[in-house]
Short mmCIF file of C-alpha atoms in Angstrom, two decimals:
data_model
loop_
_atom_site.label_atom_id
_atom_site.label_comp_id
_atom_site.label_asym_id
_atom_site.label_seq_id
_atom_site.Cartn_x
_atom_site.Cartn_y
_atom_site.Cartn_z
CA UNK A 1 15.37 -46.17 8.89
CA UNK A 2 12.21 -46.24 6.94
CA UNK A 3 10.37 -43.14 6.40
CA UNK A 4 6.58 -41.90 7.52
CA UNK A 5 4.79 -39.81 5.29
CA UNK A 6 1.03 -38.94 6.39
CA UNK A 7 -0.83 -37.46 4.02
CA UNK A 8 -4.13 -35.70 3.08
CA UNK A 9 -4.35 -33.87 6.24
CA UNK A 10 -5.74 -30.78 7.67
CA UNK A 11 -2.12 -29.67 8.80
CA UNK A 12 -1.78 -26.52 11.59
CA UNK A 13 1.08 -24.48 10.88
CA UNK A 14 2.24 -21.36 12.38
CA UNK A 15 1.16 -20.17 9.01
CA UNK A 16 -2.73 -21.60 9.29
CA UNK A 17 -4.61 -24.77 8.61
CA UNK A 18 -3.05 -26.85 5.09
CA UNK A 19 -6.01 -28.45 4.02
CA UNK A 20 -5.51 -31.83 1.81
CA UNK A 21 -1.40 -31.10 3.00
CA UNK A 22 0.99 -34.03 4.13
CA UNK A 23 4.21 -34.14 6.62
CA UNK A 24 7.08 -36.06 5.81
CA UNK A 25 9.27 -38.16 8.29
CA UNK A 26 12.73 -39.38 8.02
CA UNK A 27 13.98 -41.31 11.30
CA UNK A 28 12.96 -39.08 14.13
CA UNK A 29 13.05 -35.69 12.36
CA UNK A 30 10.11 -33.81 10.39
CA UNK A 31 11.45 -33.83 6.72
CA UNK A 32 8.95 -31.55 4.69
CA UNK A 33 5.10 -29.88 5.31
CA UNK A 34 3.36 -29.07 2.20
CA UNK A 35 0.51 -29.06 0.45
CA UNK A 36 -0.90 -32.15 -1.44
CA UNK A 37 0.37 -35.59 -1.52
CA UNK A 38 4.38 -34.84 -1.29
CA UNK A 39 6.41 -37.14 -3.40
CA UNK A 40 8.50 -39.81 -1.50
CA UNK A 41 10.07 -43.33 -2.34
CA UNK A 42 10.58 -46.43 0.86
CA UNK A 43 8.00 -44.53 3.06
CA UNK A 44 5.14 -46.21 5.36
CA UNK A 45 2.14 -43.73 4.07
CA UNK A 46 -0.64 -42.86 6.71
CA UNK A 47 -3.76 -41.63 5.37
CA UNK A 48 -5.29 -39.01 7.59
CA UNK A 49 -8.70 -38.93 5.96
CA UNK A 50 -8.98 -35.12 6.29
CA UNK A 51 -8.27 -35.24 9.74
CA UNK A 52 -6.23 -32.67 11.45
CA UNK A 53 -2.50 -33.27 11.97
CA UNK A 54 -1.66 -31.53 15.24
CA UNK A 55 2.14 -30.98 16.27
CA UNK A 56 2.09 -33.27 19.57
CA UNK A 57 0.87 -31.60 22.58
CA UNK A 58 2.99 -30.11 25.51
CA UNK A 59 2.29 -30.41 29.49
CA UNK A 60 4.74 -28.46 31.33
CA UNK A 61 2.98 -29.28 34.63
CA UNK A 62 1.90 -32.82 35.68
CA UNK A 63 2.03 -35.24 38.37
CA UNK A 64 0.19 -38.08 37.53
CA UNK A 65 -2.41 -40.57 35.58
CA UNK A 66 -3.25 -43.35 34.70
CA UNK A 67 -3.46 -44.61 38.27
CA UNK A 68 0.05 -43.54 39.19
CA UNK A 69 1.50 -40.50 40.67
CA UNK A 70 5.12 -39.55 40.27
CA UNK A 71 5.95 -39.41 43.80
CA UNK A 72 5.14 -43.23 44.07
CA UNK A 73 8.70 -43.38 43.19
CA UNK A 74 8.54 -46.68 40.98
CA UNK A 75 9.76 -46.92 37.47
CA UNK A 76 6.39 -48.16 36.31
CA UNK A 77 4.54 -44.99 38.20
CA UNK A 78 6.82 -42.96 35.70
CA UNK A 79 5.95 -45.18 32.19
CA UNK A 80 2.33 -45.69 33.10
CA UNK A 81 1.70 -41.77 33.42
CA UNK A 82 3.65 -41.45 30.03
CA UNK A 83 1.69 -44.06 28.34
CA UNK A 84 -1.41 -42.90 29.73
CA UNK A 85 -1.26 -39.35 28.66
CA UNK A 86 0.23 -39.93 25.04
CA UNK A 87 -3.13 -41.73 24.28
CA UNK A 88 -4.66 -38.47 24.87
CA UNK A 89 -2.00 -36.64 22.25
CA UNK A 90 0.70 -35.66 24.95
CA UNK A 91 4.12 -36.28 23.34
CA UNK A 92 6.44 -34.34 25.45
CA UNK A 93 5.90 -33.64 29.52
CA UNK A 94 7.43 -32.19 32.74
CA UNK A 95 6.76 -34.41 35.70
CA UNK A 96 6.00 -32.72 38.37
CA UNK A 97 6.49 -32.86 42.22
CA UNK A 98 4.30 -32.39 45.31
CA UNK A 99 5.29 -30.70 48.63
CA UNK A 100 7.79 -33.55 50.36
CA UNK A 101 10.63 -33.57 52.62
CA UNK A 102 14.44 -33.63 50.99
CA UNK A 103 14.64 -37.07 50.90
CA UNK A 104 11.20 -37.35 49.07
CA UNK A 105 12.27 -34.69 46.46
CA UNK A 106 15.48 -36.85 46.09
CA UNK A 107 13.91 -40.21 45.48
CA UNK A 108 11.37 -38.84 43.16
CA UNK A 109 14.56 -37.48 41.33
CA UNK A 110 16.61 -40.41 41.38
CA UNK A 111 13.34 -42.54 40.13
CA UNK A 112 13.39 -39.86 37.34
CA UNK A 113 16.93 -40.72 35.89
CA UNK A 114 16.33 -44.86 36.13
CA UNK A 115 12.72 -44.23 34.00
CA UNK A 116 13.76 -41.64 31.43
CA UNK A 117 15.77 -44.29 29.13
CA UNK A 118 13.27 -46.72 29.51
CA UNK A 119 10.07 -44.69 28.49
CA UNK A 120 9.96 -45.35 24.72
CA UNK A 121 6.25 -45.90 24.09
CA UNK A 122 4.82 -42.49 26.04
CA UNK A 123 5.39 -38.95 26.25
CA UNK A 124 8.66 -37.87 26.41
CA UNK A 125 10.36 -36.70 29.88
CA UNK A 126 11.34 -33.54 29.15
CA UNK A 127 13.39 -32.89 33.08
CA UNK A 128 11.44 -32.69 36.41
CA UNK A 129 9.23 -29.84 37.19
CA UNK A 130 9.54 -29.19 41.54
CA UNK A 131 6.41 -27.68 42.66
CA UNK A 132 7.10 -26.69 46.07
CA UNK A 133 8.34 -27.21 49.38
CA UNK A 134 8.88 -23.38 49.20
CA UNK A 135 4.93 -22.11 49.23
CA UNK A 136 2.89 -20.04 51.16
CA UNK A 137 0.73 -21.89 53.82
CA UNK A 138 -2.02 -19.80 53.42
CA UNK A 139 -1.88 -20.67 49.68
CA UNK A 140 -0.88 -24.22 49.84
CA UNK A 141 -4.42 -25.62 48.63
CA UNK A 142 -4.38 -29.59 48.76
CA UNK A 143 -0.39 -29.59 48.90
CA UNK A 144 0.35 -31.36 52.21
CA UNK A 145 1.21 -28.48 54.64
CA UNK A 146 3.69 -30.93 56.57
CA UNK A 147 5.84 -30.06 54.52
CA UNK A 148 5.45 -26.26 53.41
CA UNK A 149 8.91 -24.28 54.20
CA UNK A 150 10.85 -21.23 53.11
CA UNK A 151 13.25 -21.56 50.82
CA UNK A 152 17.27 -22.72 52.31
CA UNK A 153 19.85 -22.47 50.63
CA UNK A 154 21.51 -25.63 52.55
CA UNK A 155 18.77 -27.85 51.13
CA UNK A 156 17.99 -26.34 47.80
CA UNK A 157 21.98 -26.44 46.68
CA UNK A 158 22.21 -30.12 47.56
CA UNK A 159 19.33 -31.11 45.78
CA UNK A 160 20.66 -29.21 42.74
CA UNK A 161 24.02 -31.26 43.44
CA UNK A 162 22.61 -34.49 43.63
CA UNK A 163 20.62 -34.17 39.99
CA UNK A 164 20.88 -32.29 36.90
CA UNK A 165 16.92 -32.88 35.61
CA UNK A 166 15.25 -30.08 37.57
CA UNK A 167 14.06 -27.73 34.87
CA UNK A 168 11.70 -25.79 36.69
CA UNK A 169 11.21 -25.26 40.10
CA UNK A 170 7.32 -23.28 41.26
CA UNK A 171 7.98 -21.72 44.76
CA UNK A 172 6.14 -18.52 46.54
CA UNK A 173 8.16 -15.68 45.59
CA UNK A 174 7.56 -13.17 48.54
CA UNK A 175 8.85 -15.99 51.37
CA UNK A 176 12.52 -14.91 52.87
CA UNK A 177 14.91 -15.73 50.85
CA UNK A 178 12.84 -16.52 47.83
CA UNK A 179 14.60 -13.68 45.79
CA UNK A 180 17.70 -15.10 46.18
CA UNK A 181 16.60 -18.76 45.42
CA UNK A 182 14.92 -18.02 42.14
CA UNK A 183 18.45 -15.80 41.00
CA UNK A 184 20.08 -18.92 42.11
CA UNK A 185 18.27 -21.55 40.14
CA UNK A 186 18.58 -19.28 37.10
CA UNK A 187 22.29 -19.42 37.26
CA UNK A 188 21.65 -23.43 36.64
CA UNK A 189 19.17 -22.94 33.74
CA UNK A 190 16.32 -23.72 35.83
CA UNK A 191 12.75 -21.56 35.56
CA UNK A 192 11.67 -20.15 38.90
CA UNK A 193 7.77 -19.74 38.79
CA UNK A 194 5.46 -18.07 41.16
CA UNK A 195 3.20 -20.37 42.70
CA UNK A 196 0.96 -20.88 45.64
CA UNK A 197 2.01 -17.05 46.60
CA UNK A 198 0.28 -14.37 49.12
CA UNK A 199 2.44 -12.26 47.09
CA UNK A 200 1.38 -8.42 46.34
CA UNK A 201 2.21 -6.90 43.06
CA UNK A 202 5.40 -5.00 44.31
CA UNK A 203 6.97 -8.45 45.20
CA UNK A 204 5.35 -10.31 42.69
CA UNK A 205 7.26 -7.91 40.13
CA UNK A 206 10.30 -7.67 41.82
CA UNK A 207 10.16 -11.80 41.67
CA UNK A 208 9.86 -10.95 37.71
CA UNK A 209 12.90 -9.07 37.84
CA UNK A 210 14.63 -11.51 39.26
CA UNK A 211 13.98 -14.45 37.05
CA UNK A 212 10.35 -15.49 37.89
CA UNK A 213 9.06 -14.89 34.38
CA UNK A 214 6.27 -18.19 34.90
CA UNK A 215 2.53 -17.99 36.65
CA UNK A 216 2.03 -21.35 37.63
CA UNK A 217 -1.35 -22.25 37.38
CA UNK A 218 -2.70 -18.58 37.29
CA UNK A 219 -5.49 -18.22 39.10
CA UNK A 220 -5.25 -21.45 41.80
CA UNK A 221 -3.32 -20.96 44.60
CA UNK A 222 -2.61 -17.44 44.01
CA UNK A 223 -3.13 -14.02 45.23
CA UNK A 224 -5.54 -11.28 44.03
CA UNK A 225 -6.40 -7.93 45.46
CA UNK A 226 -6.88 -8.10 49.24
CA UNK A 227 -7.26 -5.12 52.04
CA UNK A 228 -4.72 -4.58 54.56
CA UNK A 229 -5.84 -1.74 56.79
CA UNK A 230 -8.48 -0.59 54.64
CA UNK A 231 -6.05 0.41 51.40
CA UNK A 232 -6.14 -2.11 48.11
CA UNK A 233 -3.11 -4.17 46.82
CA UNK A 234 -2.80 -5.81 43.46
CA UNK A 235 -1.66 -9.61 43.60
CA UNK A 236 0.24 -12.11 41.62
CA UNK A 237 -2.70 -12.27 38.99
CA UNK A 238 -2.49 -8.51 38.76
CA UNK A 239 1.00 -8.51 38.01
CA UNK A 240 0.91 -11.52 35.53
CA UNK A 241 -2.05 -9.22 33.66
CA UNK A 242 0.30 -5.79 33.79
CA UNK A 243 3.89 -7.58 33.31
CA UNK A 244 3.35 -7.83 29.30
CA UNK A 245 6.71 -10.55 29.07
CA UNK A 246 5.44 -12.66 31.87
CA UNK A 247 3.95 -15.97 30.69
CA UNK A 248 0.92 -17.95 32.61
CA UNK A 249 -0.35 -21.42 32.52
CA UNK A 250 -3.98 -22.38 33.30
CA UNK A 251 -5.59 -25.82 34.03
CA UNK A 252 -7.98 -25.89 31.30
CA UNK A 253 -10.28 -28.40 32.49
CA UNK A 254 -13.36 -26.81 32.38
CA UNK A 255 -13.74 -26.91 36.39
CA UNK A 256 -11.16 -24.72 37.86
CA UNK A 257 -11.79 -21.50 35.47
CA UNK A 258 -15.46 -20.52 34.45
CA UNK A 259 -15.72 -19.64 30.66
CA UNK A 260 -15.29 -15.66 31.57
CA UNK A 261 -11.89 -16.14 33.49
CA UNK A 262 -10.60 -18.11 30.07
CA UNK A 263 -11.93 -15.82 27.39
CA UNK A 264 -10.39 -12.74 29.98
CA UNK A 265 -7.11 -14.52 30.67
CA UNK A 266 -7.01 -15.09 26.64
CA UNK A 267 -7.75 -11.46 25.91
CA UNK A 268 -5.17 -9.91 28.30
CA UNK A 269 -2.19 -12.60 27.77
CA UNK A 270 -2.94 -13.94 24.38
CA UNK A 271 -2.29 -17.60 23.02
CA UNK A 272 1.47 -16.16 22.78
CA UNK A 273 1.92 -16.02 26.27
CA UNK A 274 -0.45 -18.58 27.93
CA UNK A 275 0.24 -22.48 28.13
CA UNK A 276 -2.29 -24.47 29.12
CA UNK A 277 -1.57 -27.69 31.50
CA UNK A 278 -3.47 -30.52 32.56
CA UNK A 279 -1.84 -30.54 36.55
CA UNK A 280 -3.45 -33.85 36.27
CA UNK A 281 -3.06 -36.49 39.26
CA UNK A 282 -3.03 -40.06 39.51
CA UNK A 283 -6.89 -40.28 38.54
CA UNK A 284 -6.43 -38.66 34.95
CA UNK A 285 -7.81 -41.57 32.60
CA UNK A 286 -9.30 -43.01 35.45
CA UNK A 287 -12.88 -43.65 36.57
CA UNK A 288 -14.24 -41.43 39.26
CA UNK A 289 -14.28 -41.92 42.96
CA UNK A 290 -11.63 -41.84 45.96
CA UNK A 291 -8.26 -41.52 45.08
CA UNK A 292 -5.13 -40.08 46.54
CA UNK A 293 -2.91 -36.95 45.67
CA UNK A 294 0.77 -37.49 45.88
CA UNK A 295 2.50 -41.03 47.11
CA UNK A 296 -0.11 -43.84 47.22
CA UNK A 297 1.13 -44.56 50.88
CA UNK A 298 0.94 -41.20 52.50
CA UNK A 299 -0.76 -39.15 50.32
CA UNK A 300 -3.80 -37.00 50.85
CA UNK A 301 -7.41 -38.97 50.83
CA UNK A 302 -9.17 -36.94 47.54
CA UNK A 303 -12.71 -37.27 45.72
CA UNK A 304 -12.90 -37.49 41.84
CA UNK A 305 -16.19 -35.93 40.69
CA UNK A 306 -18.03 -33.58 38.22
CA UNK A 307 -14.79 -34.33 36.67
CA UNK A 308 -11.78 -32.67 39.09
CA UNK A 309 -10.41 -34.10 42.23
CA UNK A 310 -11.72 -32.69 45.41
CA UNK A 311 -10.65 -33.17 48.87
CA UNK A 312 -13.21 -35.29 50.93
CA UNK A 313 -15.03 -31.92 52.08
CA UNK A 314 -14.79 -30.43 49.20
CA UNK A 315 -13.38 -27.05 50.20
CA UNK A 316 -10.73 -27.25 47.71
CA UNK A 317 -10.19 -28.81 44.25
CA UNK A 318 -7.14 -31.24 44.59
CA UNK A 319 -5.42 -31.15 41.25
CA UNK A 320 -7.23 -32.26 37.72
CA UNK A 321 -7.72 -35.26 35.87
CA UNK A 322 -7.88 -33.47 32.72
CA UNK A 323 -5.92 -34.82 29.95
CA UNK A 324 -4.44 -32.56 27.16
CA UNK A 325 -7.08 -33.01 24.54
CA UNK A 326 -9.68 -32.04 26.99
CA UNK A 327 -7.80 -28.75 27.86
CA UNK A 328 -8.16 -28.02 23.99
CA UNK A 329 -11.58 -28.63 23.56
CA UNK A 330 -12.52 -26.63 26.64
CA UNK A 331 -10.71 -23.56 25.48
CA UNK A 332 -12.67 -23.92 21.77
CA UNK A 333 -16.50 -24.67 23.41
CA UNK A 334 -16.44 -22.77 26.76
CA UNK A 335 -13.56 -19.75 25.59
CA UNK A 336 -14.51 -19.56 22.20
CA UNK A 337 -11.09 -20.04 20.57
CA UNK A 338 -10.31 -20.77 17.14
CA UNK A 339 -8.53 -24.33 16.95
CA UNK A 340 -5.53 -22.69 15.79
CA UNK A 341 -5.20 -20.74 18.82
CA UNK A 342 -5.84 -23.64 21.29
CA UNK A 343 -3.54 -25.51 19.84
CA UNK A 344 -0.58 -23.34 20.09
CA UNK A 345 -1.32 -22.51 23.77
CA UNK A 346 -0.74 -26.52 24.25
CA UNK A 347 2.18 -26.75 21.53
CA UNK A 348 4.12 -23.72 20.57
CA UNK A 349 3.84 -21.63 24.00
CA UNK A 350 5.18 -24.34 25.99
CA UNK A 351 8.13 -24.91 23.81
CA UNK A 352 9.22 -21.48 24.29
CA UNK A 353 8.46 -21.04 27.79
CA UNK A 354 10.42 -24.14 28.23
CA UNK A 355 13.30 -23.30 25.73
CA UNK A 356 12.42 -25.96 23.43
CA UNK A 357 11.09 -23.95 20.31
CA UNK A 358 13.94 -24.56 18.42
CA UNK A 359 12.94 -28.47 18.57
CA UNK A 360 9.46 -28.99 19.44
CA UNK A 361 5.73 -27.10 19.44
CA UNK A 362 5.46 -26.56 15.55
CA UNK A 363 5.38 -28.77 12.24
CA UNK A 364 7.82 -27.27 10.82
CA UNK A 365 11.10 -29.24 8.46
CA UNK A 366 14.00 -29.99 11.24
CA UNK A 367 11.96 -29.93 14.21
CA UNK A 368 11.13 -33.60 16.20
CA UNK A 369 8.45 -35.21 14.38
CA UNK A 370 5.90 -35.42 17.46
CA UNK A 371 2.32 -35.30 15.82
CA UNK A 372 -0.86 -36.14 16.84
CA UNK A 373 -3.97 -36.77 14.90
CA UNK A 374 -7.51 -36.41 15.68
CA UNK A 375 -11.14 -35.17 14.19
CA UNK A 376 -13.81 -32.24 14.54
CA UNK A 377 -14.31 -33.34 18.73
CA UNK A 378 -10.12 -33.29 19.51
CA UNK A 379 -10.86 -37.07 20.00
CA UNK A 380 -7.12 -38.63 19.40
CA UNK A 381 -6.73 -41.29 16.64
CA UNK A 382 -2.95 -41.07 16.67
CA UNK A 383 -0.36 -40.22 18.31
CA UNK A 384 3.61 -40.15 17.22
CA UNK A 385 6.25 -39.11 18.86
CA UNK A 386 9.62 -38.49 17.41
CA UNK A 387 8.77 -40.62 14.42
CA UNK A 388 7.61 -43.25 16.38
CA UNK A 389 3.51 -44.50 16.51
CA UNK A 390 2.66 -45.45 20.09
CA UNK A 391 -0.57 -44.95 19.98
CA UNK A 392 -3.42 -45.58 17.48
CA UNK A 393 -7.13 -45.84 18.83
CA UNK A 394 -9.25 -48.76 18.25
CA UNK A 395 -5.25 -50.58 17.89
CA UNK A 396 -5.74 -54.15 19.19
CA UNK A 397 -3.34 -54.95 21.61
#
């Protein structure tokens, strides 16, 4: 297979910005990073006029774009979303569930396995992501509360038989029997994270202790300090703040978290241990107006505007419609960042939190060669994934 060299490049490395630097390709593997114009015979060269080459960007928690949500349960749901968000520099991606019954957890599974072999021009499907049924109803947000449960260990064992893919399931950690659930998922390599949680910080930590090492999006959905007959008790952000080895995520969109909740999330947590995630729906990539949140049939009515879904009274946001390359520049205009930073919370972090640093999140020789390219404004002018373009702007079609 032909080689891909890009060259003169502002590169970001674990080790800083290579300025005038070039990767080197061979098949689907990163071959060599260095500076200047590296030497290489039967390669397609790329010049990246000075623009900066990016290892691909990393969404641990999605559910749709594009149009399409991934609990329409169609193949082409699944590829458009892909497709959609790689245009944006996503190269690698959890899908992720809504609130359903069994047998809507199961189809969006089994719709899963028959699109993951056929999605070879969009970001790669990295397992499923399950966000919910197990949540708290006073914390379910626009999740459909039809559907909100504890956790049973009936159910949740015969989903795990009927499919391998489920790499991370987000369920309320404090609910009966949640303890045991998130122990029990670990035993399968699965990541139990708290989400949409009443929690305080006593259970909230003993959920840590037990394998909940994951904030899903902090902040949304989650529990603070409340009153309960007249004494104070942390929450789940508290404990994500004071548990140094727990990691967060936060939707980075600009809409859900004001500039001072980024730059304090940032100071407490650090790039190291903070991912940031588009939770996009189906209107990511889309034009604003109505929409709906989960399966087009019998999902919930939302509003797209001032750029986040809404539901139709607008008590609630309803998910994003941020894509990754607007998470970036919101953490460099609104939290200050440096680029280097905001790029590793969207690259690197993930990878570990996901187990996946050995292969993914950094340009680095031997890792997959998923890069992205784009200027001074994060706008995307290429993206390739495992050695493969699929996505160059201004491209005809």
């Amino acid at each position: 297979m032909q080689g891909l060299k890009i060259y003169n490049g502002k590169i970001i490395t674990p080790a800083g910005i290579i300025n005038n630097g070039s990767v080197l390709i061979t098949g689907d593997t990163i071959a060599a990073v260095g500076e200047n114009n590296i030497e290489a015979g039967n390669v397609v060269a790329i010049d990246a006029k000075e623009l900066y080459v990016s290892p691909g960007f990393i969404d641990i928690h999605v559910h749709g774009g594009g149009g399409h949500d991934f609990m329409d349960n169609s193949v082409e749901a699944f590829l458009t979303i892909a497709e959609t968000h790689a245009r944006y520099g996503t190269t690698a991606m959890w899908p992720t569930s809504l609130t359903s019954n069994k047998e809507g957890i199961l189809q969006t599974l089994e719709t899963y396995e028959a699109a993951k072999d056929k999605n070879t021009n969009g970001a790669q499907f990295m397992g499923m992501h399950l966000e919910g049924p197990y949540f708290a109803m006073n914390q379910r947000g626009a999740q459909d509360p039809r559907y909100i449960r504890n956790p049973d260990p009936e159910e949740y064992k015969d989903i795990l038989a009927h499919s391998s893919s489920i790499k991370r399931w987000s369920a309320a950690p404090e609910l009966k029997g949640a303890i045991e659930f998130g122990k029990y998922i670990r035993t399968k390599g699965i990541l139990p994270a708290m989400a949409h949680t009443d929690a305080i910080y006593e259970e909230a930590y003993e959920a840590f202790k037990a394998g909940y090492s994951l904030a899903t999006h902090l902040y949304s959905a989650m529990s603070g300090v409340t009153r309960r007959n007249a004494y104070r008790y942390a929450g789940v952000i508290e404990a994500a703040f004071l548990t140094d080895d727990m990691d967060v995520e936060i939707i980075a969109d600009g809409a859900h978290l004001p500039a001072p909740l980024l730059k304090l999330v940032y100071k407490i947590k650090g790039a190291g241990r903070t991912a940031l995630i588009t939770d996009a729906m189906r209107a990511a990539g889309m034009p604003e107006g109505e929409s709906v949140l989960g399966n087009i049939n019998d999902g919930m009515k939302v509003i797209v505007e001032d750029g986040v879904a809404k539901l139709p009274d607008r008590t609630s946001f309803a998910g994003s419609v941020a894509t990754a390359d607007r998470l970036v520049r919101t953490m460099i205009n609104m939290a200050e960042l440096p680029l280097e930073k905001a790029i590793q919370m969207i690259t690197a972090t993930p990878a570990r939190i996901m187990g996946l640093h050995d292969k993914k999140g950094t340009l680095e020789a031997g890792k997959d060669a998923d890069i992205v390219l784009f200027d001074k404004d994060i706008r995307i002018e290429m993206t390739i994934i495992k050695g493969k373009m699929v996505y160059r702007r201004n491209e005809k079609k």
